[in-house]
Coordinates of C-alpha atoms in Angstrom, one line a residue:
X124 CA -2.5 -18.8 14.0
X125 CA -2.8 -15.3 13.0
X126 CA -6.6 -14.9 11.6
X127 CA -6.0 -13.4 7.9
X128 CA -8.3 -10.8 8.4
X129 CA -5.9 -9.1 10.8
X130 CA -2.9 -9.5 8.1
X131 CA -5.4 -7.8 5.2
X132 CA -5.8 -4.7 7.9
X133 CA -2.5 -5.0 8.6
X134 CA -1.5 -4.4 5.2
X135 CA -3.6 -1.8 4.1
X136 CA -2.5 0.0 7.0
X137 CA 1.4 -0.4 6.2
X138 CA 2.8 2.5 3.7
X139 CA 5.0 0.5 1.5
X140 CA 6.6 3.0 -0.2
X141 CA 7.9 4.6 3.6
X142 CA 8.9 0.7 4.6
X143 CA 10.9 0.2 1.5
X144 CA 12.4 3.9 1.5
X145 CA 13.9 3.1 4.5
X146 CA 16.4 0.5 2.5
X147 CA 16.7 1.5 -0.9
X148 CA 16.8 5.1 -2.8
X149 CA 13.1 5.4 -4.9
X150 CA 12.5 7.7 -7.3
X151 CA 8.7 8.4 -8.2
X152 CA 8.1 7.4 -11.8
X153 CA 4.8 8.2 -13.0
X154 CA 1.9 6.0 -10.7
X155 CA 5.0 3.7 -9.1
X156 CA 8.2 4.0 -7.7
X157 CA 11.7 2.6 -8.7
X158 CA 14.6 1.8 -7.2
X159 CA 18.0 -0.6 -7.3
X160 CA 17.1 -4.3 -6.2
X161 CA 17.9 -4.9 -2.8
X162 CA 17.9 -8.7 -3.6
X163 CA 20.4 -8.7 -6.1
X164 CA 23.0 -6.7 -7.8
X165 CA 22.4 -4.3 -10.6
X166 CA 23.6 -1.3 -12.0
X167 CA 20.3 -0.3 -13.6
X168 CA 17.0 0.2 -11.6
X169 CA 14.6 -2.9 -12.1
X170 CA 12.7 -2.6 -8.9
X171 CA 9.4 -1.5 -8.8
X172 CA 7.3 -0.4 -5.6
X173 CA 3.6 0.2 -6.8
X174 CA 1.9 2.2 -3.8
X175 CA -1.4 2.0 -5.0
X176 CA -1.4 -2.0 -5.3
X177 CA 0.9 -1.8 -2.1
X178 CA 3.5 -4.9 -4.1
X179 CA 6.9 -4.7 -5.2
X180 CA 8.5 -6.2 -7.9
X181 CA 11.8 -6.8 -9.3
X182 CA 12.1 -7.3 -13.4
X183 CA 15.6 -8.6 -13.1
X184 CA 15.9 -11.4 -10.2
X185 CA 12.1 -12.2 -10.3
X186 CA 11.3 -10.9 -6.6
X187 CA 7.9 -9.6 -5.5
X188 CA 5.4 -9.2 -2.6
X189 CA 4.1 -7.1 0.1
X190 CA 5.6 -5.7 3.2
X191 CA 5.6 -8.9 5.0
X192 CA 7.4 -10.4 2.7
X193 CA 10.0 -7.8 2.1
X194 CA 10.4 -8.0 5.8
X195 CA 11.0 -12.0 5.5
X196 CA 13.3 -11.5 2.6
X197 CA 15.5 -8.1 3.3
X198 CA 15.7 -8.5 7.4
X199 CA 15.3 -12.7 7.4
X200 CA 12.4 -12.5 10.0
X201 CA 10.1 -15.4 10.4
X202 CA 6.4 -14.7 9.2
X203 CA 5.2 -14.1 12.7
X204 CA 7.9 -12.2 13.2
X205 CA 7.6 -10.0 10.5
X206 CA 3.7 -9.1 11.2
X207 CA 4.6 -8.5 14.9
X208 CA 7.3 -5.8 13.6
X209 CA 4.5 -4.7 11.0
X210 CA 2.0 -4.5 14.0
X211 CA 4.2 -2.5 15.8
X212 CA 4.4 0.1 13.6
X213 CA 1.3 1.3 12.6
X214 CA 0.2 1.0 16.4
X215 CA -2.3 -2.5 16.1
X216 CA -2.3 -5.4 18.7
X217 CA -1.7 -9.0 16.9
X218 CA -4.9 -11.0 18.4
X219 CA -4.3 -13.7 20.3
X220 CA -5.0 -16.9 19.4
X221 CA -6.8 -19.8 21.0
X222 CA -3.8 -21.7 22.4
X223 CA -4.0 -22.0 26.3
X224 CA -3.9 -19.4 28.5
X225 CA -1.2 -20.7 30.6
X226 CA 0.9 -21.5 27.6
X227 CA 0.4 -18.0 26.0
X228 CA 1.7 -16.6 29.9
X229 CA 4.8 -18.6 30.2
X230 CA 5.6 -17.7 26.1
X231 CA 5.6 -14.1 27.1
X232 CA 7.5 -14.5 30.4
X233 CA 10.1 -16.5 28.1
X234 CA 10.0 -13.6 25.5
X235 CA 10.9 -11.2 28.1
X236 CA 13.3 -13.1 30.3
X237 CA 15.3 -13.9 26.8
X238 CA 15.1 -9.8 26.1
X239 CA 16.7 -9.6 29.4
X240 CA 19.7 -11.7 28.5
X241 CA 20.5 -9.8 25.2
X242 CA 20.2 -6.9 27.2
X243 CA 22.8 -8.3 29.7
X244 CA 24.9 -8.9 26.7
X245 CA 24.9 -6.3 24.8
X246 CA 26.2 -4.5 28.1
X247 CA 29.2 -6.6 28.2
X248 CA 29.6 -5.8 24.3
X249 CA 29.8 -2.3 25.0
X250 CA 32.5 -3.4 27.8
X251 CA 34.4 -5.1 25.6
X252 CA 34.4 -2.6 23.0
X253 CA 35.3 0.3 25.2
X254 CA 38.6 -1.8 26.7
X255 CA 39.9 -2.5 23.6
X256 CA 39.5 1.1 23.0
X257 CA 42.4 1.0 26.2
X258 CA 44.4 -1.8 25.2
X259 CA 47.4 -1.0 22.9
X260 CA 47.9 -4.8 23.2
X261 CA 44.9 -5.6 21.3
X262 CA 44.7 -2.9 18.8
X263 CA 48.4 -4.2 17.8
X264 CA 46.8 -7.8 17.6
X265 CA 44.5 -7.2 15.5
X266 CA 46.7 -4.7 13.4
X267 CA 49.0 -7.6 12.9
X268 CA 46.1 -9.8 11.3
X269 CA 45.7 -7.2 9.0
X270 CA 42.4 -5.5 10.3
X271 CA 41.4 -2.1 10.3
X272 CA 39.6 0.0 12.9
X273 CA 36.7 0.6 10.3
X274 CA 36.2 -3.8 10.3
X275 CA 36.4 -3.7 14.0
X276 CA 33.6 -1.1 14.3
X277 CA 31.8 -3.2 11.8
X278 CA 31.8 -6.6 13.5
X279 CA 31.6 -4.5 17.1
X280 CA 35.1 -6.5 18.2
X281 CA 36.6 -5.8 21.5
X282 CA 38.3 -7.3 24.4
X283 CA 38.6 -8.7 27.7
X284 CA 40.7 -8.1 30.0
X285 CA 42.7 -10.4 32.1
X286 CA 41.7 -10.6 35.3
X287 CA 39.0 -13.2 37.2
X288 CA 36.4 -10.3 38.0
X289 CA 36.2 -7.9 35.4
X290 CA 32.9 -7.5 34.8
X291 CA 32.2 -6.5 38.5
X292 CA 32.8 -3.1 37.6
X293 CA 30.0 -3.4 35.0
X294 CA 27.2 -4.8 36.4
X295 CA 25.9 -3.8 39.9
X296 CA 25.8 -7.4 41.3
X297 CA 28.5 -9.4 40.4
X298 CA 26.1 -12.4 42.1
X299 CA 23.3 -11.8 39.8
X300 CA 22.1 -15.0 38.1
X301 CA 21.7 -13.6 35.1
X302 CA 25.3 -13.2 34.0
X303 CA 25.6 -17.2 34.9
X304 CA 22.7 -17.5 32.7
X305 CA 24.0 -15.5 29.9
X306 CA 27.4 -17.8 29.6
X307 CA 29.3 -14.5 30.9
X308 CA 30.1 -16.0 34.4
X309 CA 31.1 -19.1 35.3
X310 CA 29.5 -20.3 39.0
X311 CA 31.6 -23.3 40.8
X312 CA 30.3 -24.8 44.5
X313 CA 26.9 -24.2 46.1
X314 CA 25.5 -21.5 47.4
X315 CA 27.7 -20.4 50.4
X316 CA 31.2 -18.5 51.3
X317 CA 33.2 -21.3 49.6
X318 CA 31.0 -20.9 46.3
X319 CA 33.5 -19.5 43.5
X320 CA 32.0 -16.8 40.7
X321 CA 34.9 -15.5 37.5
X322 CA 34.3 -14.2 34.2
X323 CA 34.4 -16.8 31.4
X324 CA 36.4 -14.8 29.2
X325 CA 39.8 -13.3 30.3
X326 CA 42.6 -11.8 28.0
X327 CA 40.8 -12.4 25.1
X328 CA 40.0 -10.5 21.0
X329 CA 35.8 -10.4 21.9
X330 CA 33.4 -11.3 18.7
X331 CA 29.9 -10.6 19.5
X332 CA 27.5 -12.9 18.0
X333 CA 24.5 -11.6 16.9
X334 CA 21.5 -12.8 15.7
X335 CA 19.8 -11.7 12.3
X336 CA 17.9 -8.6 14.0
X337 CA 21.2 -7.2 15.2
X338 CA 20.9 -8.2 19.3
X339 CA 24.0 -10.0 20.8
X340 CA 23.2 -13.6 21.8
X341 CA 26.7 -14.7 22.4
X342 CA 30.4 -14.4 22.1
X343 CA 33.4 -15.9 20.3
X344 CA 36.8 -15.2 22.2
X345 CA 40.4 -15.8 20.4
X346 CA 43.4 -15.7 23.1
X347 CA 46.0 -13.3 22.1
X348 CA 49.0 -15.3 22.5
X349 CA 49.9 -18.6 23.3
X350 CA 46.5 -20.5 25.5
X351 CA 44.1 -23.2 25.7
X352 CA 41.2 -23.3 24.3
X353 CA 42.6 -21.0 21.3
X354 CA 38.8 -20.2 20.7
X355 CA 36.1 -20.1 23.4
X356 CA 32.3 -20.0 22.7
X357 CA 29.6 -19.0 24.9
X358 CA 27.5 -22.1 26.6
X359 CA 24.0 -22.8 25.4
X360 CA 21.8 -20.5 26.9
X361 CA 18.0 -19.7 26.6
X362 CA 19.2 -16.9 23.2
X363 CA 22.2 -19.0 21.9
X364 CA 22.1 -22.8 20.3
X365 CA 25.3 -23.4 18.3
X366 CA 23.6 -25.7 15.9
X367 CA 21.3 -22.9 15.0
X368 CA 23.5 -19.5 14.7
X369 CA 25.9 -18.5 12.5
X370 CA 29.1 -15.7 13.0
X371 CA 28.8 -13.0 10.7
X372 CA 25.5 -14.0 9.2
X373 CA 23.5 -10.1 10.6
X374 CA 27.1 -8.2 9.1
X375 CA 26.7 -9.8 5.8
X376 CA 23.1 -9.9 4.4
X377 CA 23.7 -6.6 2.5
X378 CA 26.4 -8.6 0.8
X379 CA 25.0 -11.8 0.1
X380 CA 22.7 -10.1 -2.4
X381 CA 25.3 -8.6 -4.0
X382 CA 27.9 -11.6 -4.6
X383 CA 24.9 -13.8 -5.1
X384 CA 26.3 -16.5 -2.4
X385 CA 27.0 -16.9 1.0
X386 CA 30.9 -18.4 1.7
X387 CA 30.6 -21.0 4.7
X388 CA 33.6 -21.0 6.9
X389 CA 35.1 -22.7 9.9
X390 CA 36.0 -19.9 12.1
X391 CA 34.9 -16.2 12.9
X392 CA 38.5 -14.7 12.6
X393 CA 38.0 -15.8 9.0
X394 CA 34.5 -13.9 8.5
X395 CA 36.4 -10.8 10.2
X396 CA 39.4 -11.4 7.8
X397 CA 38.0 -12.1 4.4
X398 CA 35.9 -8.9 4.8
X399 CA 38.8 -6.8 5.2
X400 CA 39.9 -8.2 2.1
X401 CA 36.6 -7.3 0.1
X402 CA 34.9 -10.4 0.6
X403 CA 32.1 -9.7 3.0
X404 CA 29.5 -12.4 2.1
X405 CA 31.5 -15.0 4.4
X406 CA 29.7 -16.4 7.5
X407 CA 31.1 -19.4 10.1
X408 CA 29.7 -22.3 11.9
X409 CA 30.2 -21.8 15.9
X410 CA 32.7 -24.8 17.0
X411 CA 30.6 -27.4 15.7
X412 CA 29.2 -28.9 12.1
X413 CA 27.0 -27.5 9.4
X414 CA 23.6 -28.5 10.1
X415 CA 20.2 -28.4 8.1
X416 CA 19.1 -25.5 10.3
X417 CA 22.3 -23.4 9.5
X418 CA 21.5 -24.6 5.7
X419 CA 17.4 -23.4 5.8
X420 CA 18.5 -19.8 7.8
X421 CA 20.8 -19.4 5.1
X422 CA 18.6 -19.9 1.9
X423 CA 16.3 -16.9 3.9
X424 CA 18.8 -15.3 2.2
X425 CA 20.6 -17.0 -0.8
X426 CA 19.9 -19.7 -2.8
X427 CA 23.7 -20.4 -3.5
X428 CA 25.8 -21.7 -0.7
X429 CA 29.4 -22.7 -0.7
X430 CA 31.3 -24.5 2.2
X431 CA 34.8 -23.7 2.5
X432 CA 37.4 -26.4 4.0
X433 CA 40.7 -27.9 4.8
X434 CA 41.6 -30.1 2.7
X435 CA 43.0 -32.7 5.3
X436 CA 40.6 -35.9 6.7
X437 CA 39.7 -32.9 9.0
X438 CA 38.1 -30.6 6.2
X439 CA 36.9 -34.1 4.4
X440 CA 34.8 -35.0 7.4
X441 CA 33.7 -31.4 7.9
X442 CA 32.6 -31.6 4.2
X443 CA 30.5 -34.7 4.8
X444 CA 28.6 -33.4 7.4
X445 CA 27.6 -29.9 5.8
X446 CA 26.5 -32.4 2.6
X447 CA 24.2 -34.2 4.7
X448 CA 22.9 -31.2 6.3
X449 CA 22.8 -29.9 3.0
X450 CA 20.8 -32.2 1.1
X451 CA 17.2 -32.3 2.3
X452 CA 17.7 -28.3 1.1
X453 CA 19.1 -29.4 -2.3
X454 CA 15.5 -28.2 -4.4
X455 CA 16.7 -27.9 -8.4
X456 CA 16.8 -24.2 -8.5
X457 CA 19.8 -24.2 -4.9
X458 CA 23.2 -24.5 -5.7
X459 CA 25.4 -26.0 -3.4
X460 CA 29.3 -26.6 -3.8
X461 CA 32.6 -27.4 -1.8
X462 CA 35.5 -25.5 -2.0
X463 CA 38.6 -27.3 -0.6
X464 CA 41.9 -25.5 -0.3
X465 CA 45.5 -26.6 0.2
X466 CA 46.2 -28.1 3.6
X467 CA 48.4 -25.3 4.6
X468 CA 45.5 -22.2 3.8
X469 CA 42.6 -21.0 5.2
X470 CA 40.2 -18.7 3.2
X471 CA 42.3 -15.9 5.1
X472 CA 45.4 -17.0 4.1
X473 CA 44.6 -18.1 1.0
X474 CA 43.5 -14.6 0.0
X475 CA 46.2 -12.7 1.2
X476 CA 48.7 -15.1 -0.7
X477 CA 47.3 -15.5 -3.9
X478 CA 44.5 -12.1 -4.2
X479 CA 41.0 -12.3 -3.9
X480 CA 40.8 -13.1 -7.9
X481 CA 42.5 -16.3 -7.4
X482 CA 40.1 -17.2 -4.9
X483 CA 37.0 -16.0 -6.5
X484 CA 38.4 -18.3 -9.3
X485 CA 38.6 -21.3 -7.0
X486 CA 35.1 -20.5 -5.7
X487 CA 34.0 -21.1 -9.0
X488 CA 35.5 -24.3 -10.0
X489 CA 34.2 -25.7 -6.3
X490 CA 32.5 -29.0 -6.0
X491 CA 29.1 -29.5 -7.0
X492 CA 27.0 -31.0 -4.2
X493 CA 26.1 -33.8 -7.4
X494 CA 30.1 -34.5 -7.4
X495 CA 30.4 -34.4 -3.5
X496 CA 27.6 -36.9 -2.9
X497 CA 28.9 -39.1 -5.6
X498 CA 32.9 -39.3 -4.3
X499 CA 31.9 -39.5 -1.0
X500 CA 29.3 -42.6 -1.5
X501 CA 32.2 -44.5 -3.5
X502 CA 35.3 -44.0 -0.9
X503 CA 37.4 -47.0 0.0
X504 CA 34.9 -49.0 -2.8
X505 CA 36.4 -50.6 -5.4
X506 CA 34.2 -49.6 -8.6
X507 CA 36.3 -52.4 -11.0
X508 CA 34.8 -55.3 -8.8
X509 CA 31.1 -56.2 -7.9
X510 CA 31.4 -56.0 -4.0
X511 CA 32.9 -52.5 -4.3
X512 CA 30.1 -51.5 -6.9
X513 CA 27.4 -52.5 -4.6
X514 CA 29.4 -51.3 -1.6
X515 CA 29.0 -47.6 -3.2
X516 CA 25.4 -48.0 -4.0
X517 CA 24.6 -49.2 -0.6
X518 CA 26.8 -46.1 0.8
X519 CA 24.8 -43.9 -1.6
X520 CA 21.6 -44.8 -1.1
X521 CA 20.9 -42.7 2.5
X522 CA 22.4 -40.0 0.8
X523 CA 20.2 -40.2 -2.2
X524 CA 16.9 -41.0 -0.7
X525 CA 17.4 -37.3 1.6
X526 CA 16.8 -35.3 -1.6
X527 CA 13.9 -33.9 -2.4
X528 CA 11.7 -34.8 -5.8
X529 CA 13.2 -33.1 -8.6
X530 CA 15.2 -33.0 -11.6
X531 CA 18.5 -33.4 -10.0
X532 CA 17.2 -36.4 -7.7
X533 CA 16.0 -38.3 -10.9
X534 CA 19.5 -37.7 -12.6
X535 CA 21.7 -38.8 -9.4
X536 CA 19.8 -41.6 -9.6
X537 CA 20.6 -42.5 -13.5
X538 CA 24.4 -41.6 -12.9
X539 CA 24.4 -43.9 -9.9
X540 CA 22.8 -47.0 -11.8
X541 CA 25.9 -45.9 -14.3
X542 CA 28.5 -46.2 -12.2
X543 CA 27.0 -49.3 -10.2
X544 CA 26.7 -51.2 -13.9
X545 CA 22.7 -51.5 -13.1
X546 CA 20.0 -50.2 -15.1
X547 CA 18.1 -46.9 -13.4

């Protein structure tokens, strides 16, 4: 625990004003300063930094607080986080706190080893960058999906070569453990002469994935032409856990206050592709399902979420698992809705067919999380017959009891009882 009497000095020390600035354009106005919201979209200037009281406050969307929290809010830092940054700054030390000594040694050894890794990475990003820089094979792949050099820059895309050791010219020992460790190279055999070392990615479109503070954790790699696997994700790894990250998440914050929802996709090429098209708020799940810590790093930043899928079995199943991940998040003031589109689109496609008004319309007729829960508890039942009836209610009931207290819990529950002909 951080004792509050450090996060009192802490504050007083911070200059808000300067730590605001540094985001959005003030203008002194008598004792305070104002400013557009950096929370939500608006044409007229609502938000209010008062340096003498050292608290903002927006009159439009509601928000308000003091540097930590505009830390928490604008960057999506953790609370420790954000003080630590604070700390930093101003030149104080965070005290320690009573945990063990040993425990506190290894947490910093950790801290640094995983610094070591992103640093490793972003190395290879810089690689990647510069070769597709060189590689009038690549630029014209990503030409023909429509992508400009300014998006590239953006999502720092790049490529990798083909060729089993390419990163040997990058690093100074192709041996070193840490590009193993970092998912970059792949080790086969035991130690010896017959032990085998090869980079992971080869002839590949490079998408670095990086974490909410900007530092590359990972990478997503799409074959050019025809290959197995068609996408290839980094391993686990001491910085990366696909259950926890999300593609395009640190290139689209700005945005999601703007649009006032974050667009969940399957796959990064569609982040990448959808913000060439003017739709930037889009982020994608890593090769696996939506789960309820993708949902809680994405309310850090939105309350409004919408999960885009096929609408095959595939998409259907998707869509179950991003509603059960979804619903211990479901509070009465969080919207969440499903937006399935034809079999033969994906958000890319679909935009480039039909215009991005036609699919900001579809956004807005998705499925309410109240509808999803509802069709999904009563598939394959039978609601004209009593077995199917209790058959959906017995589906529904897991699906219910995961919602929090609230308004929209006590109301499932009464359109339930409706539909299973049995009183609340």
């Amino acid at each position: 625990m951080i004792p509050p009497g450090f996060v009192q000095e802490l504050l007083s020390r911070v200059d808000l004003v300067e730590l605001v600035g540094r985001q959005v354009q003030l203008k002194k106005t008598g004792a305070n300063y104002v400013g557009l919201c950096p929370f939500h979209g608006e044409k007229s200037p609502s938000f209010t930094v008062s340096p003498s009281k050292q608290f903002y406050h927006c009159f439009g969307c509601g928000a308000n607080g003091d540097a930590i929290r505009f830390l928490t809010e604008q960057h999506g830092l953790g609370f420790v986080e954000a003080v630590k940054d604070l700390a930093q700054q101003v030149g104080l030390t965070v005290p320690e706190d009573e945990a063990d000594p040993r425990r506190k040694e290894l947490a910093a050894q950790q801290r640094e080893h995983e610094a070591t890794l992103a640093d490793v990475l972003g190395r290879a990003a810089t690689h990647y960058r510069k070769q597709l820089k060189a590689s009038p094979r690549a630029i014209d792949y990503l030409k023909g999906r429509g992508l400009s050099g300014e998006i590239a820059a953006r999502f720092a895309l790049g490529y990798a070569p083909d060729g089993w050791r390419g990163l040997a010219s990058v690093f100074p020992r192709y041996d070193d453990p840490l590009l193993a460790e970092s998912g970059l190279v792949i080790v086969q055999g035991e130690d010896g002469p017959e032990q085998k070392r090869y980079d992971r990615f080869r002839d590949r479109i490079m998408f670095p994935i990086r974490s909410v503070k900007g530092e590359v954790i990972a990478f997503g790699a799409r074959v050019l032409d025809k290959g197995e696997p068609k996408y290839l994700n980094s391993p686990e790894t001491p910085l990366f856990h696909k259950g926890r990250e999300l593609y395009g998440l640190y290139e689209a914050r700005g945005a999601l206050r703007d649009s006032g929802y974050v667009l969940v996709t399957e796959g990064y090429m569609d982040v990448v592709a959808l913000a060439q098209l003017g739709l930037p708020h889009a982020v994608a799940t890593l090769g696996t399902a939506c789960t309820p810590e993708h949902v809680a790093k994405l309310l850090r930043f939105t309350d409004q979420v919408v999960f885009s899928f096929d609408g095959d079995a595939a998409g259907r199943r998707a869509a179950a698992r991003a509603l059960e991940a979804a619903l211990p998040h479901a509070t009465d003031t969080r919207s969440f809705r499903f937006l399935f589109l034809p079999a033969e689109h994906d958000p890319d496609s679909f935009v480039r067919e039909h215009g991005k008004e036609a699919f900001e319309q579809a956004v807005a007729q998705a499925v309410p999380l109240s509808q999803q829960l509802l069709e999904l508890a009563a598939q394959e039942c039978d609601l004209a017959s009593v077995e199917g009836r209790a058959r959906m209610l017995a589906q529904a009931k897991p699906l219910w009891s995961a919602l929090p207290e609230g308004a929209l819990r006590l109301q499932l529950l009464g359109e339930l009882a409706r539909r299973g002909a049995l009183p609340a």
